[in-house]
Amino acid sequence: EAGVAQSPRYKIIEKRQSVAFWCNPISGHATLYWYQQILGQGPKLLIQFQNNGVVDDSQLPKDRFSAERLKGVDSTLKIQPAKLEDSAVYLCASSLVTLTEAFFGQGTRLTVV
Amino acid sequence: AQSVTQLDSHVSVSEGTPVLLRCNYSSSYSPSLFWYVQHPNKGLQLLLKYTSAATLVKGINGFEAEFKKSETSFHLTKPSAHMSDAAEYFCVVSDSDTGRRALTFGSGTRLQVQP
């Protein structure tokens, strides 16, 4: 079974630039999550999708972050404009609707300079 | 609201000695609890999970955890540490309320294994 795919693995941008991350969840997984993991901390939920609908985006900084899940499969997370404090690893995860176990991708390490 | 407290940010053990990583949780509903491991530059991997079945849960690589509702704890143990166990460990809770199943992570415990 293929795992959660994320790209790119690494990205370096200057502050005020924009960036986008892509995630392809495990086939058949209806629930998709984006987490932000700042160095030395545990992952923090940014947004949760159920199919192509948003279940929870209460911790998403909506003035600069946006996310979408087209056709209930792939998802993109965008930051515009980026700030220095956005430097982190962005993790995508997916799970079946009726199970709570989540499978994580390798993450995208973002450095904002 | 759900939350997790990992009581130790760093734990250091000698190879071959027991491992204990402590976790307390707060949950308004019947929680599901997990331990994930993160090796350097690797993705998060599920070690074990508790979902209201047996309170003693066995996971991969010889790890196990016991759910104690009275103590709101879910400590992770292993009888004998191996060098390859050195990693960051996260205790995670998921509430079974209103279909919101997002995972809430603790701050992590870094396990060092000395030769």
mmCIF file of N, CA and C in Angstrom, chain B residues 6-62:
data_model
loop_
_atom_site.group_PDB
_atom_site.id
_atom_site.type_symbol
_atom_site.label_atom_id
_atom_site.label_comp_id
_atom_site.label_asym_id
_atom_site.label_seq_id
_atom_site.Cartn_x
_atom_site.Cartn_y
_atom_site.Cartn_z
ATOM 1 N N GLN B 6 3.143 15.527 28.158
ATOM 2 C CA GLN B 6 4.249 14.582 28.276
ATOM 3 C C GLN B 6 5.174 15.129 29.352
ATOM 4 N N LEU B 7 5.358 14.341 30.379
ATOM 5 C CA LEU B 7 5.947 14.843 31.610
ATOM 6 C C LEU B 7 7.454 15.045 31.535
ATOM 7 N N ASP B 8 8.105 14.441 30.575
ATOM 8 C CA ASP B 8 9.550 14.573 30.432
ATOM 9 C C ASP B 8 9.897 14.994 29.020
ATOM 10 N N SER B 9 10.684 16.043 28.865
ATOM 11 C CA SER B 9 11.079 16.452 27.523
ATOM 12 C C SER B 9 12.243 15.600 27.020
ATOM 13 N N HIS B 10 13.087 15.112 27.959
ATOM 14 C CA HIS B 10 14.218 14.255 27.599
ATOM 15 C C HIS B 10 14.279 13.094 28.588
ATOM 16 N N VAL B 11 14.561 11.907 28.054
ATOM 17 C CA VAL B 11 14.801 10.734 28.877
ATOM 18 C C VAL B 11 16.056 10.052 28.337
ATOM 19 N N SER B 12 16.963 9.717 29.237
ATOM 20 C CA SER B 12 18.189 9.039 28.831
ATOM 21 C C SER B 12 18.290 7.718 29.584
ATOM 22 N N VAL B 13 18.510 6.628 28.856
ATOM 23 C CA VAL B 13 18.647 5.307 29.463
ATOM 24 C C VAL B 13 19.861 4.623 28.867
ATOM 25 N N SER B 14 20.320 3.592 29.535
ATOM 26 C CA SER B 14 21.397 2.766 28.999
ATOM 27 C C SER B 14 20.799 1.626 28.191
ATOM 28 N N GLU B 15 21.525 1.211 27.183
ATOM 29 C CA GLU B 15 21.066 0.091 26.367
ATOM 30 C C GLU B 15 20.833 -1.128 27.251
ATOM 31 N N GLY B 16 19.686 -1.793 27.037
ATOM 32 C CA GLY B 16 19.373 -2.978 27.826
ATOM 33 C C GLY B 16 18.558 -2.705 29.083
ATOM 34 N N THR B 17 18.380 -1.450 29.438
ATOM 35 C CA THR B 17 17.589 -1.101 30.630
ATOM 36 C C THR B 17 16.175 -0.705 30.214
ATOM 37 N N PRO B 18 15.238 -0.700 31.190
ATOM 38 C CA PRO B 18 13.844 -0.394 30.824
ATOM 39 C C PRO B 18 13.640 1.067 30.428
ATOM 40 N N VAL B 19 12.607 1.265 29.609
ATOM 41 C CA VAL B 19 12.212 2.600 29.163
ATOM 42 C C VAL B 19 10.828 2.925 29.726
ATOM 43 N N LEU B 20 10.674 4.148 30.236
ATOM 44 C CA LEU B 20 9.373 4.639 30.679
ATOM 45 C C LEU B 20 9.217 6.069 30.172
ATOM 46 N N LEU B 21 8.247 6.297 29.304
ATOM 47 C CA LEU B 21 7.915 7.633 28.834
ATOM 48 C C LEU B 21 6.498 7.940 29.315
ATOM 49 N N ARG B 22 6.369 9.058 30.041
ATOM 50 C CA ARG B 22 5.109 9.327 30.743
ATOM 51 C C ARG B 22 4.208 10.277 29.966
ATOM 52 N N CYS B 23 2.915 9.994 30.048
ATOM 53 C CA CYS B 23 1.925 10.799 29.328
ATOM 54 C C CYS B 23 0.643 10.869 30.144
ATOM 55 N N ASN B 24 0.130 12.069 30.339
ATOM 56 C CA ASN B 24 -1.191 12.274 30.925
ATOM 57 C C ASN B 24 -2.068 12.993 29.909
ATOM 58 N N TYR B 25 -3.342 12.672 29.910
ATOM 59 C CA TYR B 25 -4.237 13.254 28.922
ATOM 60 C C TYR B 25 -5.435 13.889 29.606
ATOM 61 N N SER B 26 -6.081 14.755 28.850
ATOM 62 C CA SER B 26 -7.335 15.349 29.278
ATOM 63 C C SER B 26 -8.306 15.231 28.112
ATOM 64 N N SER B 27 -9.481 14.688 28.408
ATOM 65 C CA SER B 27 -10.445 14.481 27.335
ATOM 66 C C SER B 27 -11.854 14.535 27.902
ATOM 67 N N SER B 28 -12.741 15.176 27.178
ATOM 68 C CA SER B 28 -14.127 15.281 27.629
ATOM 69 C C SER B 28 -14.931 14.039 27.314
ATOM 70 N N TYR B 29 -14.430 13.223 26.429
ATOM 71 C CA TYR B 29 -15.185 12.073 25.952
ATOM 72 C C TYR B 29 -14.298 10.835 26.058
ATOM 73 N N SER B 30 -14.776 9.762 25.528
ATOM 74 C CA SER B 30 -13.966 8.543 25.525
ATOM 75 C C SER B 30 -12.841 8.713 24.515
ATOM 76 N N PRO B 31 -11.625 8.779 24.988
ATOM 77 C CA PRO B 31 -10.538 9.100 24.062
ATOM 78 C C PRO B 31 -9.981 7.876 23.355
ATOM 79 N N SER B 32 -9.404 8.132 22.206
ATOM 80 C CA SER B 32 -8.464 7.191 21.611
ATOM 81 C C SER B 32 -7.081 7.763 21.877
ATOM 82 N N LEU B 33 -6.152 6.902 22.209
ATOM 83 C CA LEU B 33 -4.803 7.354 22.548
ATOM 84 C C LEU B 33 -3.778 6.617 21.708
ATOM 85 N N PHE B 34 -2.711 7.328 21.365
ATOM 86 C CA PHE B 34 -1.699 6.776 20.485
ATOM 87 C C PHE B 34 -0.313 7.186 20.981
ATOM 88 N N TRP B 35 0.662 6.405 20.593
ATOM 89 C CA TRP B 35 2.058 6.814 20.665
ATOM 90 C C TRP B 35 2.628 6.729 19.254
ATOM 91 N N TYR B 36 3.252 7.845 18.848
ATOM 92 C CA TYR B 36 3.956 7.904 17.574
ATOM 93 C C TYR B 36 5.441 8.114 17.848
ATOM 94 N N VAL B 37 6.273 7.611 16.944
ATOM 95 C CA VAL B 37 7.710 7.802 17.037
ATOM 96 C C VAL B 37 8.195 8.538 15.791
ATOM 97 N N GLN B 38 9.178 9.413 16.007
ATOM 98 C CA GLN B 38 9.727 10.188 14.888
ATOM 99 C C GLN B 38 11.249 10.106 14.951
ATOM 100 N N HIS B 39 11.835 9.360 14.028
ATOM 101 C CA HIS B 39 13.284 9.320 13.919
ATOM 102 C C HIS B 39 13.743 10.517 13.103
ATOM 103 N N PRO B 40 14.988 10.959 13.298
ATOM 104 C CA PRO B 40 15.492 12.138 12.588
ATOM 105 C C PRO B 40 15.281 12.027 11.088
ATOM 106 N N ASN B 41 14.714 13.082 10.520
ATOM 107 C CA ASN B 41 14.473 13.168 9.075
ATOM 108 C C ASN B 41 13.593 12.036 8.554
ATOM 109 N N LYS B 42 12.776 11.485 9.430
ATOM 110 C CA LYS B 42 11.827 10.451 9.008
ATOM 111 C C LYS B 42 10.412 10.901 9.353
ATOM 112 N N GLY B 43 9.439 10.254 8.735
ATOM 113 C CA GLY B 43 8.051 10.574 9.034
ATOM 114 C C GLY B 43 7.614 9.999 10.367
ATOM 115 N N LEU B 44 6.469 10.427 10.838
ATOM 116 C CA LEU B 44 5.888 9.900 12.066
ATOM 117 C C LEU B 44 5.359 8.489 11.832
ATOM 118 N N GLN B 45 5.701 7.601 12.757
ATOM 119 C CA GLN B 45 5.274 6.210 12.633
ATOM 120 C C GLN B 45 4.466 5.828 13.860
ATOM 121 N N LEU B 46 3.350 5.154 13.650
ATOM 122 C CA LEU B 46 2.519 4.714 14.762
ATOM 123 C C LEU B 46 3.178 3.558 15.489
ATOM 124 N N LEU B 47 3.321 3.696 16.818
ATOM 125 C CA LEU B 47 3.849 2.616 17.651
ATOM 126 C C LEU B 47 2.724 1.713 18.144
ATOM 127 N N LEU B 48 1.682 2.346 18.681
ATOM 128 C CA LEU B 48 0.553 1.594 19.215
ATOM 129 C C LEU B 48 -0.638 2.527 19.411
ATOM 130 N N LYS B 49 -1.821 1.899 19.619
ATOM 131 C CA LYS B 49 -3.015 2.705 19.813
ATOM 132 C C LYS B 49 -3.967 2.027 20.787
ATOM 133 N N TYR B 50 -4.691 2.848 21.540
ATOM 134 C CA TYR B 50 -5.742 2.386 22.432
ATOM 135 C C TYR B 50 -7.059 2.968 21.946
ATOM 136 N N THR B 51 -8.042 2.068 21.734
ATOM 137 C CA THR B 51 -9.345 2.550 21.263
ATOM 138 C C THR B 51 -10.466 1.851 22.016
ATOM 139 N N SER B 52 -10.394 1.809 23.329
ATOM 140 C CA SER B 52 -11.424 1.305 24.246
ATOM 141 C C SER B 52 -11.560 -0.208 24.256
ATOM 142 N N ALA B 53 -10.543 -0.906 23.834
ATOM 143 C CA ALA B 53 -10.543 -2.363 23.970
ATOM 144 C C ALA B 53 -9.694 -2.699 25.211
ATOM 145 N N ALA B 54 -8.740 -3.580 25.095
ATOM 146 C CA ALA B 54 -7.891 -3.944 26.225
ATOM 147 C C ALA B 54 -7.088 -2.742 26.695
ATOM 148 N N THR B 55 -6.950 -2.592 28.002
ATOM 149 C CA THR B 55 -6.246 -1.434 28.543
ATOM 150 C C THR B 55 -4.736 -1.539 28.393
ATOM 151 N N LEU B 56 -4.216 -2.748 28.272
ATOM 152 C CA LEU B 56 -2.786 -2.933 28.011
ATOM 153 C C LEU B 56 -2.627 -3.170 26.513
ATOM 154 N N VAL B 57 -1.914 -2.258 25.892
ATOM 155 C CA VAL B 57 -1.789 -2.283 24.432
ATOM 156 C C VAL B 57 -0.352 -2.616 24.055
ATOM 157 N N LYS B 58 -0.202 -3.565 23.181
ATOM 158 C CA LYS B 58 1.137 -3.911 22.693
ATOM 159 C C LYS B 58 1.345 -3.316 21.315
ATOM 160 N N GLY B 59 2.547 -2.795 21.088
ATOM 161 C CA GLY B 59 2.846 -2.181 19.810
ATOM 162 C C GLY B 59 4.031 -2.833 19.137
ATOM 163 N N ILE B 60 4.597 -2.087 18.205
ATOM 164 C CA ILE B 60 5.738 -2.617 17.471
ATOM 165 C C ILE B 60 7.024 -2.448 18.268
ATOM 166 N N ASN B 61 8.039 -3.212 17.877
ATOM 167 C CA ASN B 61 9.378 -3.094 18.464
ATOM 168 C C ASN B 61 9.416 -3.299 19.979
ATOM 169 N N GLY B 62 8.489 -4.061 20.519
ATOM 170 C CA GLY B 62 8.514 -4.401 21.937
ATOM 171 C C GLY B 62 7.934 -3.361 22.870
#
